PDB file of C-alpha atoms in Angstrom:
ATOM      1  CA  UNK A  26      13.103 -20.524  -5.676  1.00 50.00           C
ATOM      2  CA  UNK A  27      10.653 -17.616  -6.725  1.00 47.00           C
ATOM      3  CA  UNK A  28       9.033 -17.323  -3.278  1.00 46.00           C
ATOM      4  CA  UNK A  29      12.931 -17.282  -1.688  1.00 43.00           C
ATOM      5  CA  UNK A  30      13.571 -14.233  -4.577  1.00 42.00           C
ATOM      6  CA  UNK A  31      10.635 -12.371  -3.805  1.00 42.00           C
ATOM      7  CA  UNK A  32      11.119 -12.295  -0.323  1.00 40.00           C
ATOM      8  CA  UNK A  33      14.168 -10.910  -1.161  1.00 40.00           C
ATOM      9  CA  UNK A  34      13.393  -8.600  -3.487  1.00 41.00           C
ATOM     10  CA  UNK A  35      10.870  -7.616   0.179  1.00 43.00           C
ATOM     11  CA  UNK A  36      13.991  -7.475   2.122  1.00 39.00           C
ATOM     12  CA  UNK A  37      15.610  -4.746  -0.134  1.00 42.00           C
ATOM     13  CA  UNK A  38      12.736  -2.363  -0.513  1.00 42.00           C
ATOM     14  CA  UNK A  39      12.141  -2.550   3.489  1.00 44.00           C
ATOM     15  CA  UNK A  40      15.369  -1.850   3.876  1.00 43.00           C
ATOM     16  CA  UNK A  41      15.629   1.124   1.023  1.00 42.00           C
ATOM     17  CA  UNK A  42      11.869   2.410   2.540  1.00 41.00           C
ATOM     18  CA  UNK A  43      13.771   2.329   5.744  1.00 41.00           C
ATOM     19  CA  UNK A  44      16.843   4.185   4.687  1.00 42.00           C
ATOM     20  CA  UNK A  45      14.450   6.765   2.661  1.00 44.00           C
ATOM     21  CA  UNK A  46      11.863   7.361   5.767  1.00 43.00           C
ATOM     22  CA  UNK A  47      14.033   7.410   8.982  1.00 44.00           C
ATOM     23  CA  UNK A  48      14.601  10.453  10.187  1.00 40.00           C
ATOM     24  CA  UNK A  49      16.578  11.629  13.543  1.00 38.00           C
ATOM     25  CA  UNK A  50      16.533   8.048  15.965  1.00 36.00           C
ATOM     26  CA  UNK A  51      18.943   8.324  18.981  1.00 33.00           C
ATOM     27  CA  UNK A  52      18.431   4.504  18.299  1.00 32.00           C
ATOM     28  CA  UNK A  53      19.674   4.234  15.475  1.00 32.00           C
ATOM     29  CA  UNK A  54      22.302   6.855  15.001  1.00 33.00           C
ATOM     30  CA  UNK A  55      20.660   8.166  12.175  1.00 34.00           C
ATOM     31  CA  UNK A  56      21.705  11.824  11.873  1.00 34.00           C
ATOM     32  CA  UNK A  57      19.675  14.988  12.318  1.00 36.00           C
ATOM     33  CA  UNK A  58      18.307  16.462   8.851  1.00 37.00           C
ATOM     34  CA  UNK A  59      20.598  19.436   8.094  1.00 37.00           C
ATOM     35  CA  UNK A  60      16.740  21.213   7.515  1.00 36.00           C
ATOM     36  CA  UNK A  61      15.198  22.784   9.984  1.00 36.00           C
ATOM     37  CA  UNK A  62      11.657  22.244  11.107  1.00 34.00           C
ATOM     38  CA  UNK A  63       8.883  23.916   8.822  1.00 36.00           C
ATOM     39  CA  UNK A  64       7.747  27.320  10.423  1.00 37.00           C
ATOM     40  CA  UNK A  65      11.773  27.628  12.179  1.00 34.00           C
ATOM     41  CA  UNK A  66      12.069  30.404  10.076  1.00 38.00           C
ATOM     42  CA  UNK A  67      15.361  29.340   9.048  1.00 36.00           C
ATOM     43  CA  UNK A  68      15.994  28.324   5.131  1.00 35.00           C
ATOM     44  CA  UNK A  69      16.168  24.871   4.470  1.00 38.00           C
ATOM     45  CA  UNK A  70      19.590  23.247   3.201  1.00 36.00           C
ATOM     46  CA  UNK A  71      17.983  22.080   0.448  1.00 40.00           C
ATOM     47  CA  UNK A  72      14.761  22.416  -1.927  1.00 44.00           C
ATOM     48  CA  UNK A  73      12.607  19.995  -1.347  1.00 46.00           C
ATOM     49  CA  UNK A  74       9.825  18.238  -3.848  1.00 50.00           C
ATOM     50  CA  UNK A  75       6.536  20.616  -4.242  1.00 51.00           C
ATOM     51  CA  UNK A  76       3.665  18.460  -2.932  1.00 51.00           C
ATOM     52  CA  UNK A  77      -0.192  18.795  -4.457  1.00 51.00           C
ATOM     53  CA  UNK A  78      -1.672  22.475  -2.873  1.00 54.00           C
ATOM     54  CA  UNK A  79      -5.208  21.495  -2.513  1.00 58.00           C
ATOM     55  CA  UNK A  80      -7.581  24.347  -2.486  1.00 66.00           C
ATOM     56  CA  UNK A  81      -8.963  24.524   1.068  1.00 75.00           C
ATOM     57  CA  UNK A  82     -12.425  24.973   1.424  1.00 76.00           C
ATOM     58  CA  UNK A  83     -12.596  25.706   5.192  1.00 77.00           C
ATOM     59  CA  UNK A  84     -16.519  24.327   5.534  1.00 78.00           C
ATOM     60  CA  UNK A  85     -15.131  20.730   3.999  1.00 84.00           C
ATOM     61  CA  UNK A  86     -12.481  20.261   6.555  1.00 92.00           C
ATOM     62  CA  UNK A  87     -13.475  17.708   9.973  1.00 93.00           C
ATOM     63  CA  UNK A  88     -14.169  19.278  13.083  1.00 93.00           C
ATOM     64  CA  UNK A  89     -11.338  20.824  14.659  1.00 94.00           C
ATOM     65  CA  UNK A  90      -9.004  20.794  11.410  1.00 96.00           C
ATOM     66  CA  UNK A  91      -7.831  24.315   9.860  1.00 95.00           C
ATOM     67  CA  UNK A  92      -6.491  25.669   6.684  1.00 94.00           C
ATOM     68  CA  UNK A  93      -3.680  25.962   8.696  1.00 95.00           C
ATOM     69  CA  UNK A  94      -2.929  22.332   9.940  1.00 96.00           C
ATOM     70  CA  UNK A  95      -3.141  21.691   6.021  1.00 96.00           C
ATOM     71  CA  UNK A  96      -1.038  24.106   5.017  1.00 95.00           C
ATOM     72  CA  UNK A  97       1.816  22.664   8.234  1.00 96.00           C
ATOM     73  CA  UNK A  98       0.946  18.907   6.877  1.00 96.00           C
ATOM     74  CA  UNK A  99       1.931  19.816   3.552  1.00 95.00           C
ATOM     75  CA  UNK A 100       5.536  21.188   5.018  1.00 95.00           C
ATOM     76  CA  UNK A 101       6.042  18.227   6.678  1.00 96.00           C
ATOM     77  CA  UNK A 102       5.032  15.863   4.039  1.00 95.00           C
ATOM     78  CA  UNK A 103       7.699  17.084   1.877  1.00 94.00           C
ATOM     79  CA  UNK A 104      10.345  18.580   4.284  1.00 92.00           C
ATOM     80  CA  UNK A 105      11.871  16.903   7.491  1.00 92.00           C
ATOM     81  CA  UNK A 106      11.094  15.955   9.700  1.00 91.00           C
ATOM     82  CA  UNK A 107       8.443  13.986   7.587  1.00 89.00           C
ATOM     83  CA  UNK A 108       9.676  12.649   4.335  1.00 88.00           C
ATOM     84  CA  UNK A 109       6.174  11.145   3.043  1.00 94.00           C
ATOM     85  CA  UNK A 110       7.393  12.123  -0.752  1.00 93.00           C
ATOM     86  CA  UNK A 111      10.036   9.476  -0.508  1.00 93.00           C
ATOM     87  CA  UNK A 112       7.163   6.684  -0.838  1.00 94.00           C
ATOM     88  CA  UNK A 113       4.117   8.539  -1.949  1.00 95.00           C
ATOM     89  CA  UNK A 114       5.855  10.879  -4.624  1.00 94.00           C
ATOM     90  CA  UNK A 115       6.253  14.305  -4.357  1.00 90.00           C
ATOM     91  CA  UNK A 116       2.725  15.078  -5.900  1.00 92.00           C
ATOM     92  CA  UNK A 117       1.067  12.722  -2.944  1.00 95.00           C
ATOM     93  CA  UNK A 118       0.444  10.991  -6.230  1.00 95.00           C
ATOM     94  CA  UNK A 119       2.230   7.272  -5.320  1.00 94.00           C
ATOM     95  CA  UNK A 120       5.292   5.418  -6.060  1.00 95.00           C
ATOM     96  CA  UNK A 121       5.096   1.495  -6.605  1.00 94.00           C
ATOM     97  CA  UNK A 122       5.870   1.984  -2.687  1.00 93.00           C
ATOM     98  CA  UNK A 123       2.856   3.299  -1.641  1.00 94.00           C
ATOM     99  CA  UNK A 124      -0.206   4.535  -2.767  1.00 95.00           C
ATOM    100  CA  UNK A 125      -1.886   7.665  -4.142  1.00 95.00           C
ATOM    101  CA  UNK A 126      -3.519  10.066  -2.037  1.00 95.00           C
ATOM    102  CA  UNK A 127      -5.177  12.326  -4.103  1.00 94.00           C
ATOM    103  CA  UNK A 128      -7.732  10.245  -5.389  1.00 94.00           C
ATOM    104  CA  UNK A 129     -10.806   8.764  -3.266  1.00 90.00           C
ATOM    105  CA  UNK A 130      -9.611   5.279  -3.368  1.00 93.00           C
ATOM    106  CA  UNK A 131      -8.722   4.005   0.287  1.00 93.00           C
ATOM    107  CA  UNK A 132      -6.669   0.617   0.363  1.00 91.00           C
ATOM    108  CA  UNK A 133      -6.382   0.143   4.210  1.00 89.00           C
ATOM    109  CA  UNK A 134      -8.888   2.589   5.694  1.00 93.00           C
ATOM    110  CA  UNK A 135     -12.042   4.472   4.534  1.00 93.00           C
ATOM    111  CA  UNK A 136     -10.303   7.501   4.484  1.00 94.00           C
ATOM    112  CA  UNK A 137     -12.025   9.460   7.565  1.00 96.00           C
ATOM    113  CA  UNK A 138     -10.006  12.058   9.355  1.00 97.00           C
ATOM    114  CA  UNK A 139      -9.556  10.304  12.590  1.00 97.00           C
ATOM    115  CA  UNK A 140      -8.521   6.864  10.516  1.00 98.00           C
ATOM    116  CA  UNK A 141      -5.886   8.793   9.024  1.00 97.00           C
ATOM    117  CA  UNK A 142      -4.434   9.799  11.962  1.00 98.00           C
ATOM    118  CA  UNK A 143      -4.199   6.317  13.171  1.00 98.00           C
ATOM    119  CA  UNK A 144      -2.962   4.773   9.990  1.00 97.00           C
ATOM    120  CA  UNK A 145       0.353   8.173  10.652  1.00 97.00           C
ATOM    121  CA  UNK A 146       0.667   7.266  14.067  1.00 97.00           C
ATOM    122  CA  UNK A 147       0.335   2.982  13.884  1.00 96.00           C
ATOM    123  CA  UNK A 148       1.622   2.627  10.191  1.00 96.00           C
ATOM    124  CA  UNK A 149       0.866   0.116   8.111  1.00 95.00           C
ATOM    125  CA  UNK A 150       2.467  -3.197   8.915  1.00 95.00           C
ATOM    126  CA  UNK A 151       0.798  -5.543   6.218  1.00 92.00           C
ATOM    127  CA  UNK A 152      -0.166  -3.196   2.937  1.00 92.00           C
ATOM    128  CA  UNK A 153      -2.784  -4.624   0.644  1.00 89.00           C
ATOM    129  CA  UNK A 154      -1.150  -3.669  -2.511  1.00 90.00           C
ATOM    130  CA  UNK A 155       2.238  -2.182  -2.000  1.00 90.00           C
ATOM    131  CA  UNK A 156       5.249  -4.099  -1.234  1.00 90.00           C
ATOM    132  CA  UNK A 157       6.980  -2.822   1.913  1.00 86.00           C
ATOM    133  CA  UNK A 158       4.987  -1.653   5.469  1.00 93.00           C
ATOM    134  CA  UNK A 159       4.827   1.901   6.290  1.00 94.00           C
ATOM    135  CA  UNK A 160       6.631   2.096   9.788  1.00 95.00           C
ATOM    136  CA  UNK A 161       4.668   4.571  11.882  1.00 96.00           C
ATOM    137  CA  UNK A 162       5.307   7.954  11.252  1.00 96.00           C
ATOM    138  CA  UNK A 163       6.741   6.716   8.317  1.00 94.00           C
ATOM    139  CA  UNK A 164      10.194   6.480  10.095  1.00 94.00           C
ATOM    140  CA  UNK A 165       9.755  10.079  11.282  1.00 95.00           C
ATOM    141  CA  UNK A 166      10.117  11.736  14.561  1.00 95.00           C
ATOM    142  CA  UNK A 167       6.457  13.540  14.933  1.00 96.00           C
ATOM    143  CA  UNK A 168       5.040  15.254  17.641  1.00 97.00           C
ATOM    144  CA  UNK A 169       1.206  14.370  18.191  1.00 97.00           C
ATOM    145  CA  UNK A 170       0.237  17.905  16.304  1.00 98.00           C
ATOM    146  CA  UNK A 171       2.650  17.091  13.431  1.00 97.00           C
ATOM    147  CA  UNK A 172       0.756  14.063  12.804  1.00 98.00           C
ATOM    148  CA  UNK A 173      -2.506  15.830  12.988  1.00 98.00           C
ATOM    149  CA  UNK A 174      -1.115  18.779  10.275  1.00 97.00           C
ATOM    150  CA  UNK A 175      -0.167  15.404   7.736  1.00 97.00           C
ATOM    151  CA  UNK A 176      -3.119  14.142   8.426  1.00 97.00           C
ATOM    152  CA  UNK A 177      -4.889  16.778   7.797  1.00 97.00           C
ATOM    153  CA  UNK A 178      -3.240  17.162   4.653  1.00 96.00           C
ATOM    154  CA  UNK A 179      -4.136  14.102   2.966  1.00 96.00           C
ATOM    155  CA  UNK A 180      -7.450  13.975   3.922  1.00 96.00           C
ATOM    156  CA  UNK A 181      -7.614  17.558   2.199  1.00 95.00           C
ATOM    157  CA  UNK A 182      -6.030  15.714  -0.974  1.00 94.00           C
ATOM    158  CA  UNK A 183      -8.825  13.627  -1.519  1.00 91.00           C
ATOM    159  CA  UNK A 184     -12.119  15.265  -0.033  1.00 88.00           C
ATOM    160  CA  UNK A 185     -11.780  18.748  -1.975  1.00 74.00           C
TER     161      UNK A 185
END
């Protein structure tokens, strides 16, 4: 009986981590975010969480990332077309969905640049300590430099 109510109580968050993470899937039907994309120079629809501004020391970042990727990862953590704040709070601090990121604790990788990029683009289909996967992309639509600018992002959260 407790195993058949925990794996519903599973079900439900998929489905609500789902519902919270999707984003625009001709698939699906899901409708298109009435927000533009970050740097569209249009105004958003509505305000959107503030994530963590890390201070960006330029000679910390990995090869190849900017100040700017950091600053675009941070719009798309908290603005469509990502939606990371639905599951990792919009302080990149966690939820009981998925982990903190501003700390130097790594549950499923060892929190390298290029490792974070693969845990955006894969997702994570069996967490170690969270109760619902992260679909890849979280749900999201992202192009290959969108993932790079999140990933950038929270690797600047923790290696500051």
């Amino acid at each position: 009986m407790r195993e058949r109510n925990a794996a519903a109580v599973a079900v439900l968050v998929m489905s609500l981590v789902l519902a919270a993470c999707g984003g625009d899937d001709p698939n699906t039907g899901a409708a298109e975010p009435d927000n533009p994309l970050p740097g569209s120079g249009a105004a958003p629809a509505t305000q959107q969480p503030a994530a963590a501004t890390p201070q960006v020391d330029a000679a910390s970042l990995p090869e190849g990332v900017t100040a700017e990727m950091v600053a675009q990862g941070r719009q798309i953590f908290v603005a469509p077309p990502g939606t990371c704040y639905t599951c990792h709070g919009p302080d990149a601090t966690g939820t009981p969905l998925a982990p903190d990121l501003t700390d130097d604790e790594w549950i499923n990788i060892s929190g390298e640049y290029e490792e974070i990029v693969e845990l955006v683009h894969t997702g994570v289909p069996t967490p170690v300590s969270h109760p619902a996967p992260m679909p890849p992309m979280g749900g999201a639509s992202l192009t290959d430099e969108q993932v790079n600018a999140v990933a950038a992002y929270v690797y600047s959260l923790s290696h500051s």
